[in-house]
Amino acid sequence: MATRNNHQIGIGKRIARLVAFSVFSAMVIVAVMLMLVQGRNAVLEKQKNIEAIGYVFAAALAEKIETQNTADIKQVLRSMARLPDIINVAALDRKNQTIATMGNAAILDTEVASSNSSVWQLLGKGFMPVSVDIIRGGTTVGRLVLFADISDIRNQLFWTLLTTLIASVLASALATLFSRPLQKKIVGPILKLTAAIQKARDARSFKHASVPGAEGETLVLVNTFNNMISDIHNRDQALRQLAYFDPLTGLANRVNFQKILETIMTENAQQATSSLAVFVFDIDNFHAINDALGHSIGDALLMNVAALLNEEAGEQERVARIGGDEFTIMVPGIATQQDAEVELARFIAALYQPIKILGNEVHLTASVGAVLLPRDGADFGVAQRNLDLALHAAKQRGPGRVYFYKPELTATIEIEAELEKGLRIALQEDGLEVHYQPIINLSSGRVEGFEALARWNHPEKGYISPGLFIPIAEKSGLISALGDWVLRTSCHAANTWIAAGEPERSVAVNISAAQMLHSGFLDKVRRALEESKLPAKLLCLELTESLFVGKSMNTVQKLLLELKNMGIKTSLDDFGTGYSSLSYLEHLPFDKLKIDRAFVKSLSNGKKNVDLLQGIIGLAHALGMSVVAEGAEKIEEIEILRSLNADAVQGYVFAKPCAALAAAARANEIDLAALNGSVKTVGGPGRT
Ligand code: C2E
Ligand code: CA
Ligand code: CA
């Protein structure tokens, strides 16, 4: 700021100084020139006058010099010396010897002979010698030297100089004064423009500078600046739009949402009374929809969702799109969860309207996480984390669910973090085991294979269910290493059985979607087979439908085909849960279909599921797949499954999963019982 002001003063001052200096020096130059001429003329004029006087007296002296009449000479000299301007007079003879002097003798002694000093030297001394020859009868008989006082000329010159200087100073002062309006005219607009530029820069206010009085180049400067400001303003708008708004839906984007939420929270914190509800909507199965209908329809759907939510929002309510299929809504002035639920219901109803796209009606659902602020987070970071946790909890509970944040969620996260740490260690220090559960062929009654199931033998907590640690492994990225270890261990166990003379039995290994889509997955499978020397046909990979969510059918098809080409079997696990769709089966070359335990359990509930399962088994067979039923716990279930033509059964009714050796022993028991014609059910070693 200080430097800016200095510059502002600088321009005006410099112009003033320039004007003053120019006028002053011009005046002084003219004055000195005039003085030089005047001084010289005055000296020459005086010289002539004195010479004239000299000639008159020289005539009078001529005779007296000849006669050497000193008294008379002195008489003449005395009357000369009395004349004004004459300081000293001297009469010299032919040989330049002084005959007589009158006046200041000291001057005479030194100056009589030399009279060739310049005018300026003379002025310096204050006197001037004028010499006139004394002539009698045509011959020079002597010389008369008069010393004229020229100090008056000097004084006059001094005063002239002094007054000129004073006049110059006055003139330059006047010039400065008169130049002021001009100065203002030039500098004023520049200063105004500078102020406008400064303001634009400091406050980012892009107003046009209004500079009255600007003309000529300054006007061009002002106009150029204004055009530039318009350009910057437009560009700024465009950048803002890009930075803060979602180009697809026009809604506020994540950054903007965070900014708005932070602002509202800070304001609320100051008022200490207001509170607000924030909802985050995540469209269920949006990836699958996108894959099935194409991205342009996906985009159109998102635009529709944005419009529906935005239309529902009141003036105070802000809708934002913070991710692919995630939308947030901020509803201020909400004090209780009941109030929040009422507001949320409006938005859910809006979203659940059928959306018409290209003649199709699409029905969407969303998982919704909700927080009440400041209750669920007094500071912004915590609020945002808890909102994420609430959404995550909602999604875990299945599509279309709403979850309001509860402090237990945070506790769960901490427990999960603890487990993740332990799992990492278990993976490194052999804390994991694989148990094997026999799979019984229903027509032969013999064990055709095992399912390999990971076990974590925790040093303090004992056995931890894979249902708990597998999702943690998936989330933390440990699943790839864990799955690879299970795969190698299982292949090794299966081949060890064969080497020990057991009948050929397959081993089915569960593969997570994350693990399978990890690059190098196929190589890892190949290596596991090579290292264990297990024939590929004895390895079965169990995959779940989660594998297809968000991926194109093509990718999955390719993977399955490659496994098939390697001679490996594949089975579709957990059929009957989630978004089971028979249409998958037509397109994907699975060898087996595993009917989920929940489905098997429901068989005893009523006829409906029995019919449904019959249809599914029929279809699977038609598509060339065999059907394995999972989780049979009762003999009746086996009877029903047999009557429905299921191919194999796996369940506690035959055997629980157990360690490799025990599993083989149990399998042999079952085989033996089958040979003896009796169905051998529970007993034997094992644990759940
Ligand atoms: P899953 O693939 O559906 O495995 C079958 C689950 O049902 C096993 O639970 C098994 O012990 C249980 N089960 C079998 N018969 C019965 C029965 O008659 N009654 C009851 N109540 N349960 C029965 P487990 O071992 O706890 O495994 C749970 C899940 O963990 C598995 O479900 C699988 O999805 C996952 N999992 C286990 N091991 C691995 C692994 O190595 N890799 C991956 N990715 N997932 C695994
Ligand atoms: Ca399985
Ligand atoms: Ca299963």
XYZ file of C-alpha atoms and ligand atoms in Angstrom:
736
model
C 0.000 0.000 0.000
C 2.754 2.401 1.046
C 4.679 1.902 -2.159
C 1.548 2.455 -4.179
C 0.976 5.850 -2.523
C 4.582 6.808 -3.130
C 4.117 6.107 -6.779
C 0.936 8.127 -6.903
C 2.630 11.172 -5.346
C 5.623 10.525 -7.541
C 3.904 11.149 -10.846
C 2.340 14.467 -9.790
C 5.443 15.639 -7.996
C 7.618 14.737 -10.883
C 5.515 16.736 -13.286
C 5.535 19.707 -10.871
C 9.282 19.438 -10.436
C 9.815 19.224 -14.145
C 7.705 22.330 -14.756
C 9.446 24.271 -11.964
C 12.876 23.213 -13.050
C 12.218 24.005 -16.716
C 10.859 27.470 -16.009
C 13.575 28.248 -13.512
C 16.427 27.118 -15.673
C 14.995 28.855 -18.733
C 14.734 32.112 -16.801
C 18.221 31.760 -15.383
C 19.755 30.976 -18.753
C 18.092 33.983 -20.378
C 19.076 36.218 -17.462
C 22.690 35.107 -17.496
C 22.937 35.583 -21.253
C 21.467 39.066 -20.987
C 23.781 39.829 -18.091
C 26.818 38.755 -20.031
C 25.954 40.988 -22.916
C 24.884 43.834 -20.673
C 27.969 43.605 -18.447
C 30.325 43.556 -21.379
C 28.585 46.497 -23.035
C 28.623 48.495 -19.846
C 32.341 47.904 -19.365
C 33.112 48.807 -22.979
C 30.928 51.889 -22.736
C 32.734 53.034 -19.636
C 36.054 52.355 -21.269
C 35.077 54.600 -24.182
C 33.950 57.383 -21.851
C 37.103 57.228 -19.831
C 39.165 57.171 -23.039
C 37.337 60.310 -24.203
C 38.152 62.013 -20.918
C 41.723 60.723 -21.268
C 42.150 62.268 -24.709
C 40.914 65.668 -23.487
C 43.358 65.684 -20.588
C 46.145 64.151 -22.660
C 46.014 67.193 -24.908
C 46.298 69.447 -21.872
C 49.197 67.480 -20.524
C 51.254 67.219 -23.748
C 53.037 70.557 -23.342
C 53.549 70.133 -19.637
C 55.176 66.743 -20.146
C 57.580 68.240 -22.613
C 58.530 70.948 -20.217
C 58.666 68.462 -17.308
C 56.447 70.832 -15.336
C 55.616 68.401 -12.584
C 53.611 70.793 -10.509
C 51.382 71.599 -13.436
C 51.127 67.945 -14.350
C 50.042 67.117 -10.875
C 47.548 69.924 -11.052
C 45.980 68.386 -14.137
C 46.104 64.913 -12.682
C 44.434 66.124 -9.506
C 41.526 67.612 -11.397
C 41.243 64.370 -13.336
C 41.229 62.313 -10.200
C 38.386 64.354 -8.940
C 36.220 63.251 -11.776
C 33.684 60.578 -10.816
C 34.569 56.965 -11.656
C 38.292 57.737 -11.726
C 40.232 56.168 -8.912
C 43.710 56.870 -9.986
C 45.570 58.710 -12.700
C 49.176 58.386 -13.777
C 51.266 60.254 -16.276
C 54.139 58.329 -17.834
C 56.975 59.576 -19.956
C 58.130 58.219 -23.261
C 60.016 55.455 -21.568
C 57.049 54.522 -19.511
C 58.595 56.017 -16.395
C 56.046 57.450 -14.004
C 56.185 61.219 -13.909
C 53.385 61.744 -11.508
C 50.390 59.937 -10.059
C 47.304 60.982 -8.288
C 44.914 58.754 -6.274
C 45.488 55.237 -5.043
C 49.174 54.614 -5.717
C 49.092 50.954 -4.826
C 46.915 50.193 -7.798
C 49.186 52.089 -10.067
C 52.316 50.190 -9.140
C 50.926 46.888 -10.157
C 48.618 47.769 -12.968
C 50.137 50.546 -14.970
C 51.934 48.399 -17.416
C 49.513 45.579 -17.867
C 46.155 46.481 -19.261
C 45.351 43.409 -21.273
C 43.031 41.730 -18.740
C 39.640 40.489 -19.935
C 36.449 42.319 -19.180
C 35.449 39.628 -16.586
C 38.791 39.769 -14.834
C 38.450 43.515 -14.645
C 34.959 43.238 -13.244
C 36.341 40.894 -10.678
C 38.930 43.409 -9.616
C 36.416 46.280 -9.629
C 38.537 48.690 -11.688
C 39.760 49.102 -15.208
C 42.893 50.757 -16.555
C 42.429 52.936 -19.624
C 45.547 54.151 -21.295
C 45.742 57.090 -23.686
C 48.856 58.247 -25.550
C 50.008 61.842 -25.005
C 50.902 63.265 -28.374
C 52.670 66.550 -29.158
C 53.365 67.606 -32.678
C 52.680 64.188 -34.063
C 54.963 62.292 -31.698
C 54.120 60.380 -28.613
C 55.663 62.054 -25.643
C 54.085 59.956 -22.929
C 51.085 58.048 -21.717
C 48.192 58.830 -19.509
C 46.762 55.919 -17.535
C 43.383 56.286 -15.914
C 41.960 53.715 -13.528
C 38.206 53.682 -13.808
C 36.015 52.424 -11.056
C 33.756 49.687 -12.478
C 32.457 48.295 -9.174
C 29.146 50.030 -9.906
C 28.767 47.849 -12.993
C 29.626 44.825 -10.939
C 27.079 45.782 -8.290
C 24.485 46.442 -10.889
C 25.128 43.042 -12.431
C 24.922 41.401 -9.016
C 21.555 42.991 -8.322
C 20.260 42.103 -11.726
C 21.321 38.527 -11.109
C 19.684 38.509 -7.717
C 16.378 39.915 -8.963
C 16.435 37.565 -11.915
C 16.930 34.628 -9.595
C 14.077 35.785 -7.396
C 11.936 36.339 -10.465
C 12.874 32.850 -11.709
C 11.894 31.286 -8.428
C 8.607 33.170 -8.457
C 8.035 32.282 -12.076
C 8.650 28.601 -11.481
C 6.384 28.683 -8.458
C 3.696 30.318 -10.565
C 4.273 27.798 -13.342
C 3.891 24.963 -10.882
C 0.706 26.513 -9.636
C -0.672 27.000 -13.122
C 0.356 23.471 -14.110
C -1.712 22.003 -11.344
C -4.953 21.638 -13.330
C -2.974 20.075 -16.135
C -1.303 17.788 -13.655
C -4.654 16.772 -12.260
C -5.936 16.136 -15.693
C -3.127 13.761 -16.492
C -2.495 12.190 -13.118
C -6.070 12.237 -11.758
C -7.499 9.646 -14.151
C -4.415 7.488 -13.759
C -4.800 7.572 -9.978
C -8.484 6.697 -10.244
C -7.733 3.881 -12.624
C -4.982 2.637 -10.332
C -7.411 2.661 -7.397
C -9.947 0.690 -9.442
C -7.301 -1.866 -10.431
C -6.159 -2.164 -6.839
C -9.730 -2.702 -5.676
C -10.363 -5.302 -8.341
C -7.272 -7.113 -7.227
C -7.816 -6.880 -3.462
C -11.574 -7.427 -3.294
C -11.947 -9.389 -6.517
C -14.745 -7.011 -7.420
C -14.949 -6.904 -11.156
C -16.618 -3.551 -11.610
C -15.764 -1.334 -14.524
C -13.641 1.609 -13.542
C -15.451 4.909 -14.039
C -12.878 7.608 -14.682
C -14.438 10.969 -15.520
C -12.104 13.346 -17.280
C -10.114 10.623 -18.961
C -9.314 11.516 -22.527
C -6.855 10.656 -25.239
C -4.408 7.948 -24.215
C -5.830 7.826 -20.700
C -9.287 7.100 -22.098
C -7.824 4.301 -24.207
C -6.157 2.977 -21.067
C -9.423 3.072 -19.104
C -11.372 1.359 -21.880
C -8.726 -1.307 -22.255
C -8.820 -1.914 -18.526
C -12.604 -2.191 -18.558
C -12.551 -4.672 -21.415
C -9.947 -6.665 -19.579
C -12.066 -6.651 -16.429
C -15.018 -7.973 -18.447
C -12.840 -10.770 -19.817
C -11.532 -11.685 -16.378
C -15.027 -11.560 -14.950
C -16.362 -13.892 -17.620
C -13.478 -16.269 -17.223
C -13.860 -16.176 -13.470
C -17.520 -17.067 -13.798
C -16.683 -19.957 -16.089
C -14.000 -21.229 -13.718
C -16.329 -20.871 -10.745
C -18.973 -22.820 -12.590
C -16.453 -25.548 -13.312
C -15.001 -25.589 -9.839
C -18.234 -25.474 -7.876
C -20.931 -26.979 -10.042
C -21.487 -30.351 -11.553
C -21.513 -29.955 -15.324
C -24.039 -32.773 -15.856
C -26.788 -31.728 -13.464
C -25.909 -28.117 -12.728
C -26.096 -28.902 -9.010
C -23.464 -27.843 -6.520
C -20.539 -30.299 -6.616
C -18.695 -31.929 -3.718
C -16.373 -28.987 -3.141
C -19.306 -26.609 -3.118
C -21.309 -28.877 -0.825
C -18.435 -28.926 1.635
C -18.133 -25.154 1.440
C -21.843 -24.571 1.973
C -22.056 -27.079 4.812
C -19.016 -25.583 6.495
C -20.509 -22.094 6.234
C -23.888 -23.160 7.612
C -22.208 -25.039 10.447
C -20.070 -22.061 11.399
C -23.110 -19.767 11.346
C -25.119 -22.241 13.391
C -22.297 -22.571 15.891
C -22.441 -18.815 16.430
C -26.199 -18.820 16.883
C -25.967 -21.915 19.080
C -29.642 -22.745 18.512
C -30.048 -23.747 14.892
C -29.497 -27.244 13.734
C -29.655 -28.911 10.377
C -30.258 -32.261 8.771
C -28.045 -33.586 5.996
C -29.069 -36.544 3.857
C -26.928 -38.410 1.389
C -28.693 -40.457 -1.276
C -26.875 -43.239 -3.082
C -28.818 -44.658 -6.020
C -29.018 -48.428 -5.614
C -27.394 -50.549 -8.302
C -26.639 -47.534 -10.398
C -23.602 -49.247 -11.884
C -25.695 -52.152 -13.044
C -28.267 -49.784 -14.548
C -25.506 -47.871 -16.260
C -24.065 -51.085 -17.676
C -27.403 -52.449 -18.742
C -28.900 -49.306 -20.284
C -25.767 -47.502 -21.407
C -24.019 -44.442 -20.100
C -26.097 -41.858 -21.911
C -29.243 -43.228 -20.297
C -27.352 -43.356 -17.020
C -26.553 -39.661 -17.452
C -30.160 -38.883 -18.311
C -31.257 -40.717 -15.160
C -28.872 -38.721 -13.011
C -30.186 -35.500 -14.539
C -33.711 -36.643 -13.753
C -32.802 -37.519 -10.187
C -31.159 -34.112 -9.782
C -34.260 -32.390 -11.133
C -36.639 -34.402 -8.931
C -34.689 -33.687 -5.761
C -34.117 -30.078 -6.680
C -37.800 -29.508 -7.408
C -38.653 -30.946 -4.033
C -36.154 -28.688 -2.284
C -37.453 -25.483 -0.756
C -35.604 -22.199 -0.820
C -33.482 -22.956 2.218
C -32.707 -26.509 1.171
C -29.644 -27.198 -0.937
C -29.165 -30.213 -3.178
C -25.696 -31.208 -4.353
C -24.180 -34.034 -6.376
C -21.087 -35.163 -4.554
C -20.212 -38.252 -6.565
C -21.291 -40.424 -9.482
C -24.634 -41.477 -8.023
C -24.471 -39.691 -4.671
C -26.613 -36.684 -3.897
C -26.751 -34.667 -0.696
C -29.533 -32.512 0.655
C -29.061 -29.949 3.396
C -32.212 -29.026 5.285
C -31.696 -26.250 7.820
C -33.870 -25.601 10.870
C -34.376 -29.241 11.837
C -34.149 -29.965 15.545
C -35.208 -33.586 15.997
C -34.834 -36.837 14.159
C -38.624 -37.060 13.775
C -38.627 -33.716 11.961
C -35.751 -34.905 9.816
C -37.621 -38.091 8.941
C -40.643 -36.061 7.821
C -38.461 -33.952 5.525
C -36.604 -36.977 4.246
C -39.864 -38.720 3.358
C -40.662 -35.910 0.900
C -37.381 -36.385 -0.931
C -37.654 -40.155 -0.972
C -41.171 -39.909 -2.377
C -39.880 -37.542 -5.054
C -37.110 -39.924 -6.015
C -39.305 -43.002 -6.062
C -41.494 -41.630 -8.821
C -41.076 -43.657 -12.013
C -38.724 -41.928 -14.426
C -39.576 -42.125 -18.115
C -36.597 -42.519 -20.398
C -36.815 -43.455 -24.076
C -40.229 -44.963 -23.542
C -39.036 -47.024 -20.565
C -40.177 -46.490 -17.020
C -37.294 -46.760 -14.598
C -37.936 -47.145 -10.891
C -35.024 -46.121 -8.740
C -34.373 -46.676 -5.085
C -31.663 -45.174 -2.959
C -29.763 -45.986 0.183
C -29.838 -42.954 2.430
C -27.475 -41.896 5.181
C -28.560 -39.076 7.466
C -27.047 -36.887 10.146
C -28.487 -34.246 12.409
C -26.037 -31.447 13.071
C -24.545 -30.446 15.414
C -25.787 -33.563 17.265
C -23.845 -35.922 14.987
C -20.790 -33.741 14.518
C -20.097 -30.287 15.820
C -17.240 -29.794 13.448
C -17.388 -30.191 9.745
C -14.879 -33.035 9.407
C -16.675 -35.206 11.945
C -20.066 -34.399 10.409
C -18.877 -35.482 7.006
C -17.316 -38.681 8.278
C -20.459 -39.599 10.182
C -22.591 -38.913 7.143
C -20.402 -41.339 5.195
C -20.684 -43.908 7.970
C -24.473 -43.575 8.029
C -24.653 -44.098 4.273
C -22.353 -47.064 4.510
C -24.541 -48.585 7.218
C -27.650 -47.988 5.101
C -26.053 -49.682 2.093
C -24.963 -52.637 4.179
C -28.562 -53.165 5.222
C -29.629 -53.552 1.610
C -31.152 -51.354 -1.075
C -33.700 -48.677 -0.250
C -32.694 -48.364 3.382
C -32.358 -45.222 5.484
C -29.874 -45.007 8.314
C -29.517 -42.152 10.796
C -26.061 -41.938 12.256
C -25.600 -43.533 15.687
C -22.445 -43.368 17.810
C -22.170 -47.182 17.629
C -21.147 -46.780 13.994
C -17.972 -45.067 15.056
C -17.333 -47.840 17.555
C -17.808 -50.401 14.774
C -15.286 -48.594 12.655
C -12.799 -48.711 15.498
C -13.375 -52.426 16.008
C -12.922 -52.983 12.286
C -9.678 -51.032 12.315
C -8.475 -53.211 15.196
C -9.457 -56.378 13.314
C -7.747 -55.188 10.168
C -4.525 -54.735 12.093
C -4.839 -58.221 13.588
C -5.663 -59.759 10.218
C -2.562 -58.253 8.674
C -0.483 -59.845 11.402
C -2.330 -63.182 11.103
C -1.581 -63.239 7.373
C 2.129 -62.763 8.026
C 2.418 -65.063 11.015
C 0.385 -68.082 9.944
C -2.622 -67.216 12.085
C -5.025 -68.345 9.367
C -6.333 -71.826 8.640
C -8.472 -73.427 5.981
C -11.277 -75.805 6.929
C -12.966 -78.097 4.484
C -16.628 -79.024 4.304
C -17.610 -82.123 2.306
C -20.004 -81.795 -0.614
C -22.101 -84.940 -1.095
C -23.330 -86.153 -4.443
C -26.988 -86.993 -4.047
C -27.164 -89.806 -6.583
C -24.065 -91.703 -5.379
C -24.187 -90.570 -1.765
C -20.426 -90.103 -1.910
C -18.311 -87.039 -1.209
C -17.472 -85.453 -4.555
C -15.509 -82.571 -3.115
C -14.985 -80.013 -0.367
C -15.576 -76.342 0.042
C -12.533 -74.602 1.425
C -13.456 -72.053 4.111
C -11.005 -69.639 5.660
C -10.646 -69.561 9.437
C -8.897 -67.032 11.602
C -7.710 -68.435 14.872
C -7.334 -65.220 16.854
C -4.824 -65.469 19.748
C -7.306 -63.866 22.198
C -10.721 -64.073 20.608
C -10.484 -67.633 19.302
C -12.020 -68.464 15.918
C -13.344 -65.398 14.128
C -16.005 -65.934 11.469
C -15.007 -65.300 7.866
C -18.354 -63.524 7.600
C -16.684 -60.879 9.772
C -13.096 -60.786 8.553
C -13.596 -61.368 4.818
C -15.426 -58.025 4.363
C -12.616 -56.333 6.305
C -10.044 -58.001 4.078
C -12.004 -56.813 1.050
C -12.208 -53.236 2.302
C -8.552 -53.044 3.297
C -7.212 -54.669 0.154
C -5.880 -57.644 2.100
C -8.268 -59.935 0.246
C -5.909 -60.472 -2.644
C -3.126 -61.857 -0.451
C -5.544 -63.729 1.795
C -7.420 -65.284 -1.114
C -4.189 -66.281 -2.788
C -3.060 -67.996 0.389
C -6.379 -69.891 0.755
C -6.171 -70.922 -2.891
C -2.624 -72.278 -2.609
C -3.349 -73.990 0.711
C -6.543 -75.618 -0.617
C -4.933 -76.850 -3.847
C -2.090 -78.237 -1.819
C -4.456 -80.013 0.602
C -6.551 -81.477 -2.217
C -3.503 -82.893 -3.941
C -2.094 -84.221 -0.660
C -5.309 -86.238 -0.200
C -4.902 -87.766 -3.636
C -1.250 -88.479 -3.001
C -2.293 -90.230 0.224
C -4.502 -92.528 -1.831
C -7.861 -90.874 -1.219
C -10.319 -90.856 -4.124
C -10.208 -87.838 -6.445
C -12.263 -85.120 -4.825
C -12.542 -81.519 -5.951
C -11.922 -78.472 -3.826
C -14.106 -75.384 -4.122
C -12.447 -72.091 -3.197
C -14.357 -68.880 -2.555
C -13.140 -65.944 -4.594
C -14.110 -62.358 -3.809
C -14.929 -60.000 -6.632
C -12.101 -57.690 -5.580
C -9.673 -60.605 -5.648
C -10.765 -61.855 -9.035
C -10.581 -58.473 -10.705
C -7.145 -57.888 -9.281
C -4.583 -57.906 -12.071
C -2.601 -61.123 -12.134
C -5.435 -63.202 -10.694
C -5.302 -65.810 -13.454
C -1.530 -66.120 -13.095
C -1.960 -66.750 -9.401
C -4.469 -69.530 -10.081
C -2.125 -71.057 -12.650
C 0.768 -70.962 -10.199
C -1.312 -72.498 -7.392
C -2.141 -75.428 -9.682
C 1.430 -75.823 -10.872
C 2.901 -75.713 -7.387
C 0.401 -78.125 -5.888
C 0.272 -80.341 -8.993
C -3.493 -80.539 -8.485
C -5.295 -81.377 -11.763
C -7.197 -78.273 -12.886
C -10.452 -80.163 -13.213
C -10.425 -80.720 -9.425
C -10.394 -77.008 -8.677
C -13.672 -75.130 -8.536
C -13.890 -71.391 -7.974
C -16.977 -70.073 -6.196
C -17.950 -66.621 -7.350
C -20.832 -64.435 -6.229
C -23.094 -62.098 -8.107
C -21.326 -59.145 -6.551
C -18.748 -59.861 -9.228
C -21.068 -58.516 -11.914
C -22.146 -55.371 -10.108
C -20.629 -52.422 -11.852
C -18.791 -54.479 -14.457
C -19.737 -55.166 -17.999
C -21.009 -58.635 -18.826
C -18.184 -58.921 -21.338
C -15.432 -58.677 -18.759
C -16.954 -61.410 -16.600
C -17.666 -63.610 -19.601
C -14.042 -63.396 -20.695
C -12.744 -64.295 -17.253
C -15.040 -67.295 -16.979
C -14.065 -68.504 -20.422
C -10.393 -68.286 -19.596
C -10.918 -70.337 -16.439
C -12.895 -72.859 -18.458
C -10.061 -73.057 -20.983
C -7.642 -73.797 -18.169
C -9.922 -76.702 -17.217
C -11.060 -75.107 -13.971
C -14.699 -75.355 -12.801
C -16.700 -72.354 -11.680
C -19.775 -72.097 -9.559
C -22.189 -69.255 -8.885
C -22.374 -68.988 -5.109
C -25.183 -67.764 -2.845
C -27.856 -68.107 -5.510
C -31.213 -66.933 -4.238
C -29.925 -63.974 -2.257
C -29.294 -60.413 -3.343
C -30.357 -59.479 -6.810
C -30.332 -62.985 -8.201
C -31.209 -62.827 -11.800
C -31.723 -65.861 -13.949
C -30.692 -63.809 -16.949
C -27.083 -63.944 -15.741
C -27.119 -67.685 -16.057
C -27.904 -67.637 -19.748
C -24.921 -65.500 -20.547
C -22.323 -66.780 -18.131
C -20.815 -70.235 -18.538
C -20.870 -71.419 -14.907
C -20.528 -75.145 -14.258
C -22.418 -75.129 -10.985
C -25.105 -73.220 -9.200
C -24.956 -73.081 -5.414
C -28.340 -72.605 -3.822
C -27.979 -70.406 -0.773
C -28.585 -71.708 2.725
C -31.429 -69.234 3.287
C -33.231 -70.679 0.275
C -32.715 -74.242 1.476
C -33.943 -73.283 4.925
C -37.110 -71.804 3.468
C -38.003 -75.059 1.722
C -39.787 -76.334 4.775
C -41.796 -73.055 4.949
C -44.244 -73.756 2.169
C -44.831 -75.016 -1.319
C -44.086 -71.794 -3.075
C -40.322 -71.982 -2.610
C -40.260 -75.658 -3.499
C -41.858 -74.846 -6.862
C -39.523 -71.938 -7.383
C -36.485 -74.084 -6.624
C -37.758 -76.783 -8.976
C -37.940 -74.191 -11.723
C -34.457 -72.931 -10.975
C -32.976 -76.435 -10.909
C -34.754 -77.241 -14.179
C -33.352 -74.143 -15.808
C -29.842 -74.791 -14.462
C -29.918 -78.294 -15.861
C -31.205 -77.010 -19.175
C -28.233 -74.656 -19.269
C -25.866 -77.538 -18.496
C -25.150 -76.614 -14.877
C -25.251 -78.883 -11.893
C -26.909 -77.690 -8.700
C -25.372 -77.791 -5.230
C -27.595 -77.010 -2.263
C -25.894 -75.405 0.683
C -26.633 -75.497 4.409
C -28.876 -78.503 4.685
C -29.362 -79.145 8.373
C -32.268 -81.601 8.322
C -32.792 -84.954 6.753
C -36.124 -83.732 5.316
C -34.292 -81.026 3.443
C -32.141 -83.609 1.766
C -35.232 -85.565 0.791
C -36.842 -82.491 -0.746
C -33.623 -81.588 -2.577
C -33.310 -85.112 -3.888
C -36.909 -85.010 -5.113
C -36.200 -81.710 -6.871
C -33.254 -83.294 -8.692
C -30.528 -81.262 -6.959
C -27.160 -82.798 -7.756
C -25.254 -82.296 -4.535
C -25.706 -81.124 -0.984
C -23.406 -79.483 1.522
C -24.549 -79.003 5.106
C -24.210 -79.739 8.756
C -26.527 -82.685 8.270
C -23.531 -84.458 6.703
C -20.555 -82.628 8.057
C -19.323 -79.345 9.439
C -16.203 -77.742 8.002
C -13.044 -79.038 9.691
C -9.288 -79.215 9.247
C -7.823 -81.114 6.262
C -7.086 -84.439 7.951
C -10.383 -84.622 9.801
C -12.251 -83.580 6.692
C -10.756 -86.442 4.676
C -11.570 -88.900 7.438
C -15.128 -87.616 7.610
C -15.447 -87.884 3.829
C -14.362 -91.508 3.930
C -16.923 -92.222 6.626
C -19.642 -90.759 4.440
C -18.429 -92.715 1.402
C -18.427 -95.919 3.425
C -21.938 -95.315 4.692
C -23.088 -94.710 1.117
C -21.530 -97.989 0.097
C -23.426 -99.662 2.902
C -26.586 -98.045 1.604
C -27.285 -95.818 4.591
C -27.224 -92.050 4.659
C -24.579 -91.113 7.144
C -25.435 -87.819 8.738
C -23.989 -85.658 11.458
C -21.358 -86.958 13.721
C -17.657 -86.931 13.164
C -15.312 -84.162 14.053
C -15.656 -80.524 13.182
C -16.888 -77.219 14.273
C -19.039 -74.513 12.781
P -20.311 -69.336 1.807
O -19.438 -69.302 0.621
O -21.782 -69.273 1.543
O -19.913 -70.560 2.631
C -20.807 -71.386 3.251
C -21.005 -70.981 4.629
O -22.103 -71.733 5.194
C -19.805 -71.343 5.542
O -19.738 -70.377 6.554
C -20.214 -72.673 6.121
O -19.596 -72.972 7.325
C -21.685 -72.439 6.317
N -22.470 -73.660 6.375
C -22.356 -74.829 5.661
N -23.332 -75.718 5.986
C -24.079 -75.123 6.944
C -25.233 -75.527 7.660
O -25.784 -76.666 7.529
N -25.743 -74.700 8.554
C -25.171 -73.475 8.792
N -25.741 -72.665 9.681
N -24.097 -73.018 8.101
C -23.567 -73.874 7.205
P -18.400 -69.734 6.942
O -17.326 -70.728 6.883
O -18.628 -68.993 8.184
O -18.150 -68.742 5.770
C -18.933 -67.630 5.633
C -18.631 -66.964 4.335
O -17.345 -66.411 4.329
C -18.653 -67.872 3.147
O -19.953 -68.106 2.745
C -17.852 -67.131 2.157
O -18.668 -66.181 1.502
C -16.881 -66.378 3.028
N -15.577 -67.053 2.967
C -15.132 -68.071 3.708
N -13.881 -68.403 3.347
C -13.543 -67.570 2.337
C -12.382 -67.426 1.510
O -11.390 -68.131 1.611
N -12.390 -66.446 0.567
C -13.474 -65.668 0.409
N -13.428 -64.739 -0.522
N -14.594 -65.784 1.132
C -14.629 -66.743 2.099
Ca -19.042 -70.547 -0.982
Ca -22.786 -69.745 -0.325
